[in-house]
CSV table of N, CA and C in Angstrom, one decimal:
chain,number,residue,atom,x,y,z
A,1,UNK,N,41.6,-54.0,1.0
A,1,UNK,CA,40.8,-53.1,0.6
A,1,UNK,C,40.8,-53.1,-1.0
A,2,UNK,N,40.0,-53.2,-1.7
A,2,UNK,CA,40.0,-52.8,-3.2
A,2,UNK,C,39.3,-51.6,-3.6
A,3,UNK,N,38.9,-50.7,-2.8
A,3,UNK,CA,38.3,-49.4,-3.4
A,3,UNK,C,39.5,-48.4,-3.7
A,4,UNK,N,39.2,-47.5,-4.6
A,4,UNK,CA,40.2,-46.5,-4.9
A,4,UNK,C,40.0,-45.4,-4.0
A,5,UNK,N,40.9,-44.7,-3.4
A,5,UNK,CA,40.8,-43.4,-2.7
A,5,UNK,C,39.9,-43.7,-1.4
A,6,UNK,N,40.4,-44.0,-0.2
A,6,UNK,CA,39.6,-43.9,0.9
A,6,UNK,C,39.0,-42.6,1.1
A,7,UNK,N,38.5,-41.9,0.2
A,7,UNK,CA,37.8,-40.6,0.4
A,7,UNK,C,39.0,-39.5,0.4
A,8,UNK,N,38.4,-38.4,0.0
A,8,UNK,CA,39.5,-37.2,0.2
A,8,UNK,C,39.7,-37.0,1.5
A,9,UNK,N,41.0,-36.7,1.7
A,9,UNK,CA,41.4,-36.5,3.2
A,9,UNK,C,41.7,-35.2,3.5
A,10,UNK,N,42.2,-34.4,2.5
A,10,UNK,CA,42.3,-32.9,2.5
A,10,UNK,C,41.8,-32.1,1.4
A,11,UNK,N,41.2,-31.0,1.6
A,11,UNK,CA,40.8,-30.3,0.5
A,11,UNK,C,40.9,-28.8,0.6
A,12,UNK,N,40.7,-28.1,-0.5
A,12,UNK,CA,40.7,-26.7,-0.4
A,12,UNK,C,39.6,-26.1,0.5
A,13,UNK,N,39.9,-25.2,1.3
A,13,UNK,CA,38.9,-24.5,2.2
A,13,UNK,C,37.6,-24.1,1.5
A,14,UNK,N,37.5,-23.7,0.2
A,14,UNK,CA,36.5,-23.4,-0.6
A,14,UNK,C,35.7,-24.5,-1.2
A,15,UNK,N,36.4,-25.6,-1.1
A,15,UNK,CA,35.6,-26.9,-1.6
A,15,UNK,C,34.2,-27.3,-0.7
A,16,UNK,N,33.3,-27.7,-1.4
A,16,UNK,CA,32.2,-28.2,-0.8
A,16,UNK,C,32.3,-29.6,-0.3
A,17,UNK,N,33.4,-30.3,-0.5
A,17,UNK,CA,33.6,-31.7,-0.2
A,17,UNK,C,34.1,-31.5,1.4
A,18,UNK,N,33.4,-32.4,2.1
A,18,UNK,CA,33.7,-32.3,3.6
A,18,UNK,C,35.0,-33.4,3.8
A,19,UNK,N,35.9,-32.7,4.5
A,19,UNK,CA,37.2,-33.3,4.8
A,19,UNK,C,37.5,-33.0,6.2
A,20,UNK,N,38.4,-33.9,6.8
A,20,UNK,CA,38.9,-33.7,8.1
A,20,UNK,C,39.8,-32.5,8.1
A,21,UNK,N,40.5,-32.2,7.0
A,21,UNK,CA,41.5,-31.1,7.0
A,21,UNK,C,41.2,-30.1,5.8
A,22,UNK,N,41.2,-28.8,6.1
A,22,UNK,CA,41.1,-27.9,5.0
A,22,UNK,C,42.3,-27.1,4.9
A,23,UNK,N,42.7,-26.7,3.5
A,23,UNK,CA,43.9,-26.0,3.5
A,23,UNK,C,43.7,-24.7,2.4
A,24,UNK,N,44.5,-23.9,2.5
A,24,UNK,CA,44.4,-22.7,1.8
A,24,UNK,C,45.0,-23.0,0.4
A,25,UNK,N,44.9,-23.9,-0.2
A,25,UNK,CA,45.4,-24.1,-1.6
A,25,UNK,C,44.4,-24.9,-2.4
A,26,UNK,N,44.4,-24.8,-3.7
A,26,UNK,CA,43.6,-25.5,-4.6
A,26,UNK,C,44.1,-27.0,-4.9
A,27,UNK,N,43.9,-27.8,-3.7
A,27,UNK,CA,44.5,-29.2,-3.8
A,27,UNK,C,43.7,-30.0,-3.0
A,28,UNK,N,43.4,-31.3,-3.4
A,28,UNK,CA,42.8,-32.3,-2.9
A,28,UNK,C,43.7,-33.4,-2.7
A,29,UNK,N,43.7,-33.9,-1.5
A,29,UNK,CA,44.7,-35.2,-1.2
A,29,UNK,C,44.1,-36.5,-0.9
A,30,UNK,N,44.3,-37.4,-1.6
A,30,UNK,CA,43.6,-38.9,-1.4
A,30,UNK,C,44.6,-39.8,-1.1
A,31,UNK,N,44.1,-41.0,-0.4
A,31,UNK,CA,45.1,-41.9,0.0
A,31,UNK,C,44.2,-43.1,-0.2
A,32,UNK,N,45.1,-44.2,-0.8
A,32,UNK,CA,44.2,-45.5,-0.8
A,32,UNK,C,45.1,-46.7,-0.5
A,33,UNK,N,44.6,-47.6,0.0
A,33,UNK,CA,45.5,-48.9,0.3
A,33,UNK,C,44.8,-50.0,-0.5
A,34,UNK,N,45.6,-50.5,-1.5
A,34,UNK,CA,44.9,-51.6,-2.2
A,34,UNK,C,45.6,-52.9,-1.8
A,35,UNK,N,44.6,-53.9,-1.6
A,35,UNK,CA,45.0,-55.3,-1.5
A,35,UNK,C,45.8,-55.8,-2.7
A,36,UNK,N,46.3,-56.9,-2.7
A,36,UNK,CA,47.2,-57.4,-3.8
A,36,UNK,C,46.4,-57.8,-5.0
A,37,UNK,N,47.0,-57.2,-6.1
A,37,UNK,CA,46.4,-57.7,-7.4
A,37,UNK,C,44.9,-57.3,-7.7
A,38,UNK,N,44.6,-56.0,-7.3
A,38,UNK,CA,43.4,-55.7,-7.6
A,38,UNK,C,43.3,-54.2,-8.3
A,39,UNK,N,42.3,-54.0,-9.0
A,39,UNK,CA,42.1,-52.7,-9.7
A,39,UNK,C,41.4,-51.7,-8.7
A,40,UNK,N,41.8,-50.6,-8.8
A,40,UNK,CA,41.2,-49.5,-8.0
A,40,UNK,C,39.9,-49.0,-8.8
A,41,UNK,N,39.1,-48.3,-8.1
A,41,UNK,CA,38.0,-47.5,-8.8
A,41,UNK,C,38.7,-46.4,-9.4
A,42,UNK,N,38.1,-45.9,-10.4
A,42,UNK,CA,38.9,-44.7,-11.3
A,42,UNK,C,38.4,-43.4,-10.5
A,43,UNK,N,39.5,-42.5,-10.8
A,43,UNK,CA,39.4,-41.2,-10.2
A,43,UNK,C,39.5,-40.1,-11.4
A,44,UNK,N,38.6,-39.5,-11.7
A,44,UNK,CA,38.5,-38.6,-12.8
A,44,UNK,C,39.6,-37.3,-12.5
A,45,UNK,N,40.4,-37.2,-13.6
A,45,UNK,CA,41.2,-35.9,-13.4
A,45,UNK,C,40.8,-35.1,-14.6
A,46,UNK,N,40.2,-33.9,-14.5
A,46,UNK,CA,39.7,-33.0,-15.4
A,46,UNK,C,40.6,-32.5,-16.4
A,47,UNK,N,40.3,-31.9,-17.4
A,47,UNK,CA,41.2,-31.5,-18.3
A,47,UNK,C,42.0,-30.1,-17.8
A,48,UNK,N,41.4,-29.4,-16.9
A,48,UNK,CA,42.1,-28.3,-16.3
A,48,UNK,C,42.7,-28.6,-15.0
A,49,UNK,N,43.0,-29.8,-14.7
A,49,UNK,CA,43.6,-30.3,-13.4
A,49,UNK,C,44.7,-31.4,-13.7
A,50,UNK,N,45.6,-31.6,-12.7
A,50,UNK,CA,46.7,-32.5,-12.7
A,50,UNK,C,46.9,-33.3,-11.3
A,51,UNK,N,47.6,-34.2,-11.2
A,51,UNK,CA,47.8,-35.0,-10.1
A,51,UNK,C,49.2,-35.5,-10.0
A,52,UNK,N,49.7,-35.6,-8.8
A,52,UNK,CA,50.9,-36.2,-8.4
A,52,UNK,C,50.8,-37.5,-7.6
A,53,UNK,N,51.2,-38.4,-7.9
A,53,UNK,CA,51.0,-39.8,-7.3
A,53,UNK,C,52.4,-40.1,-6.7
A,54,UNK,N,52.2,-40.6,-5.3
A,54,UNK,CA,53.4,-41.2,-4.8
A,54,UNK,C,53.2,-42.5,-4.2
A,55,UNK,N,54.1,-43.5,-4.3
A,55,UNK,CA,53.9,-44.8,-4.0
A,55,UNK,C,54.5,-45.0,-2.7
A,56,UNK,N,53.8,-45.1,-1.5
A,56,UNK,CA,54.4,-45.2,-0.2
A,56,UNK,C,54.8,-46.7,0.1
A,57,UNK,N,54.1,-47.5,-0.3
A,57,UNK,CA,54.5,-48.8,0.0
A,57,UNK,C,54.0,-49.7,-1.1
A,58,UNK,N,54.6,-50.9,-1.3
A,58,UNK,CA,54.1,-51.9,-2.4
A,58,UNK,C,54.5,-51.5,-3.8
A,59,UNK,N,53.6,-51.8,-4.6
A,59,UNK,CA,53.7,-51.6,-6.1
A,59,UNK,C,52.4,-51.4,-6.7
A,60,UNK,N,52.4,-50.8,-7.9
A,60,UNK,CA,51.2,-50.6,-8.8
A,60,UNK,C,51.6,-50.3,-10.2
A,61,UNK,N,50.6,-50.6,-11.0
A,61,UNK,CA,50.8,-50.1,-12.4
A,61,UNK,C,49.8,-49.1,-12.8
A,62,UNK,N,50.2,-48.2,-13.6
A,62,UNK,CA,49.5,-47.0,-14.1
A,62,UNK,C,49.8,-46.8,-15.6
A,63,UNK,N,48.8,-46.9,-16.4
A,63,UNK,CA,48.9,-46.6,-17.9
A,63,UNK,C,50.3,-47.5,-18.5
A,64,UNK,N,50.4,-48.8,-17.9
A,64,UNK,CA,51.4,-49.7,-18.3
A,64,UNK,C,52.8,-49.5,-17.8
A,65,UNK,N,52.8,-48.6,-16.8
A,65,UNK,CA,54.0,-48.1,-16.2
A,65,UNK,C,54.2,-48.7,-14.7
A,66,UNK,N,55.2,-49.4,-14.5
A,66,UNK,CA,55.2,-50.0,-13.0
A,66,UNK,C,55.9,-49.0,-12.1
A,67,UNK,N,55.2,-48.9,-10.9
A,67,UNK,CA,55.6,-48.0,-9.9
A,67,UNK,C,55.7,-48.8,-8.6
A,68,UNK,N,56.9,-48.4,-8.0
A,68,UNK,CA,57.3,-49.2,-6.7
A,68,UNK,C,57.6,-48.2,-5.6
A,69,UNK,N,57.7,-48.6,-4.4
A,69,UNK,CA,57.9,-47.8,-3.2
A,69,UNK,C,58.8,-46.6,-3.6
A,70,UNK,N,58.2,-45.4,-3.2
A,70,UNK,CA,59.1,-44.2,-3.4
A,70,UNK,C,59.0,-43.6,-4.7
A,71,UNK,N,58.4,-44.3,-5.7
A,71,UNK,CA,58.3,-43.6,-7.0
A,71,UNK,C,57.2,-42.8,-7.0
A,72,UNK,N,57.1,-41.8,-8.0
A,72,UNK,CA,56.2,-40.8,-8.1
A,72,UNK,C,56.1,-40.6,-9.6
A,73,UNK,N,54.8,-40.1,-10.0
A,73,UNK,CA,54.5,-39.6,-11.3
A,73,UNK,C,53.5,-38.4,-11.3
A,74,UNK,N,53.7,-37.7,-12.4
A,74,UNK,CA,52.9,-36.5,-12.5
A,74,UNK,C,51.9,-36.8,-13.7
A,75,UNK,N,50.6,-36.5,-13.4
A,75,UNK,CA,49.6,-36.9,-14.4
A,75,UNK,C,48.8,-35.6,-14.7
A,76,UNK,N,48.6,-35.4,-16.1
A,76,UNK,CA,47.9,-34.3,-16.7
A,76,UNK,C,46.6,-34.7,-17.2
A,77,UNK,N,45.5,-34.2,-16.7
A,77,UNK,CA,44.2,-34.3,-17.3
A,77,UNK,C,44.0,-33.8,-18.5
A,78,UNK,N,42.8,-34.4,-19.2
A,78,UNK,CA,41.8,-35.2,-18.6
A,78,UNK,C,42.4,-36.7,-18.8
A,79,UNK,N,41.9,-37.4,-17.6
A,79,UNK,CA,42.3,-38.8,-17.6
A,79,UNK,C,41.5,-39.4,-16.5
A,80,UNK,N,41.3,-40.8,-16.7
A,80,UNK,CA,40.6,-41.7,-15.6
A,80,UNK,C,41.7,-42.4,-14.9
A,81,UNK,N,41.9,-42.0,-13.8
A,81,UNK,CA,43.2,-42.5,-13.0
A,81,UNK,C,42.7,-44.0,-12.3
A,82,UNK,N,43.3,-45.1,-12.8
A,82,UNK,CA,43.0,-46.3,-12.4
A,82,UNK,C,44.4,-47.1,-12.1
A,83,UNK,N,44.4,-47.6,-10.9
A,83,UNK,CA,45.8,-48.4,-10.5
A,83,UNK,C,45.4,-49.8,-10.4
A,84,UNK,N,46.5,-50.7,-10.8
A,84,UNK,CA,46.4,-52.1,-10.5
A,84,UNK,C,47.5,-52.3,-9.7
A,85,UNK,N,47.2,-52.9,-8.3
A,85,UNK,CA,48.3,-53.2,-7.5
A,85,UNK,C,49.1,-54.4,-7.7
A,86,UNK,N,50.2,-54.4,-7.2
A,86,UNK,CA,51.1,-55.5,-7.5
A,86,UNK,C,50.8,-56.6,-6.4
A,87,UNK,N,51.7,-57.6,-6.5
A,87,UNK,CA,51.5,-58.8,-5.5
A,87,UNK,C,51.6,-58.6,-4.1
A,88,UNK,N,52.0,-57.5,-3.8
A,88,UNK,CA,52.0,-57.2,-2.2
A,88,UNK,C,50.9,-56.0,-1.8
A,89,UNK,N,50.2,-55.5,-2.8
A,89,UNK,CA,49.5,-54.5,-2.6
A,89,UNK,C,50.2,-53.2,-2.8
A,90,UNK,N,49.4,-52.1,-2.3
A,90,UNK,CA,50.0,-50.7,-2.6
A,90,UNK,C,49.3,-49.8,-1.6
A,91,UNK,N,50.1,-48.8,-1.2
A,91,UNK,CA,49.6,-47.7,-0.3
A,91,UNK,C,50.0,-46.3,-1.2
A,92,UNK,N,49.1,-45.6,-1.8
A,92,UNK,CA,49.4,-44.5,-2.5
A,92,UNK,C,48.8,-43.3,-2.2
A,93,UNK,N,49.4,-42.1,-2.1
A,93,UNK,CA,49.0,-40.8,-2.0
A,93,UNK,C,48.7,-40.1,-3.3
A,94,UNK,N,47.7,-39.5,-3.6
A,94,UNK,CA,47.4,-38.6,-4.7
A,94,UNK,C,47.1,-37.3,-4.3
A,95,UNK,N,47.8,-36.3,-4.9
A,95,UNK,CA,47.5,-34.8,-4.7
A,95,UNK,C,47.2,-34.4,-6.1
A,96,UNK,N,45.7,-33.9,-6.0
A,96,UNK,CA,45.0,-33.4,-7.2
A,96,UNK,C,45.0,-32.0,-7.1
A,97,UNK,N,45.2,-31.1,-8.2
A,97,UNK,CA,45.3,-29.7,-8.1
A,97,UNK,C,45.1,-29.1,-9.5
A,98,UNK,N,45.0,-27.7,-9.5
A,98,UNK,CA,44.9,-27.1,-10.7
A,98,UNK,C,46.1,-27.4,-11.8
A,99,UNK,N,45.9,-27.4,-13.0
A,99,UNK,CA,47.0,-27.6,-13.9
A,99,UNK,C,47.8,-26.3,-14.0
A,100,UNK,N,49.1,-26.8,-14.0
A,100,UNK,CA,50.1,-25.8,-14.2
A,100,UNK,C,50.8,-25.9,-15.6
A,101,UNK,N,51.5,-24.9,-16.1
A,101,UNK,CA,52.3,-24.9,-17.4
A,101,UNK,C,53.6,-25.8,-17.3
A,102,UNK,N,54.2,-25.7,-16.1
A,102,UNK,CA,55.4,-26.1,-15.8
A,102,UNK,C,55.3,-27.6,-15.4
A,103,UNK,N,56.3,-28.4,-15.7
A,103,UNK,CA,56.5,-29.8,-15.5
A,103,UNK,C,57.6,-30.0,-14.6
A,104,UNK,N,57.5,-31.1,-13.5
A,104,UNK,CA,58.5,-31.4,-12.7
A,104,UNK,C,59.6,-32.3,-13.3
A,105,UNK,N,59.3,-32.9,-14.5
A,105,UNK,CA,60.1,-33.7,-15.3
A,105,UNK,C,61.6,-33.2,-15.4
A,106,UNK,N,62.5,-34.0,-14.9
A,106,UNK,CA,64.0,-33.7,-15.1
A,106,UNK,C,64.4,-32.8,-13.9
A,107,UNK,N,63.5,-32.4,-13.0
A,107,UNK,CA,64.1,-31.7,-12.0
A,107,UNK,C,64.5,-32.5,-10.7
């Protein structure tokens, strides 16, 4: 697959986005499986939003940073999130939610 995010899998119960699972949180969960050495379609992270990425399998590059299995990243919007998969492809989860002032860095 070369698409980004196989669609939203989980969304806020108040969201108009149709998903198989609705939760009582302001959070959207995306999953993508990328073939080797392909760029994903971009996902817009708005200025009042943030995202957490988790590399489940394989590897990818984001903003020049290499990510490997079990690596994670915190992204603050605004940003166009685009991944470039590594030689073995990648399976990535993205949790997109309202921006918070706190950071998970160093914890």
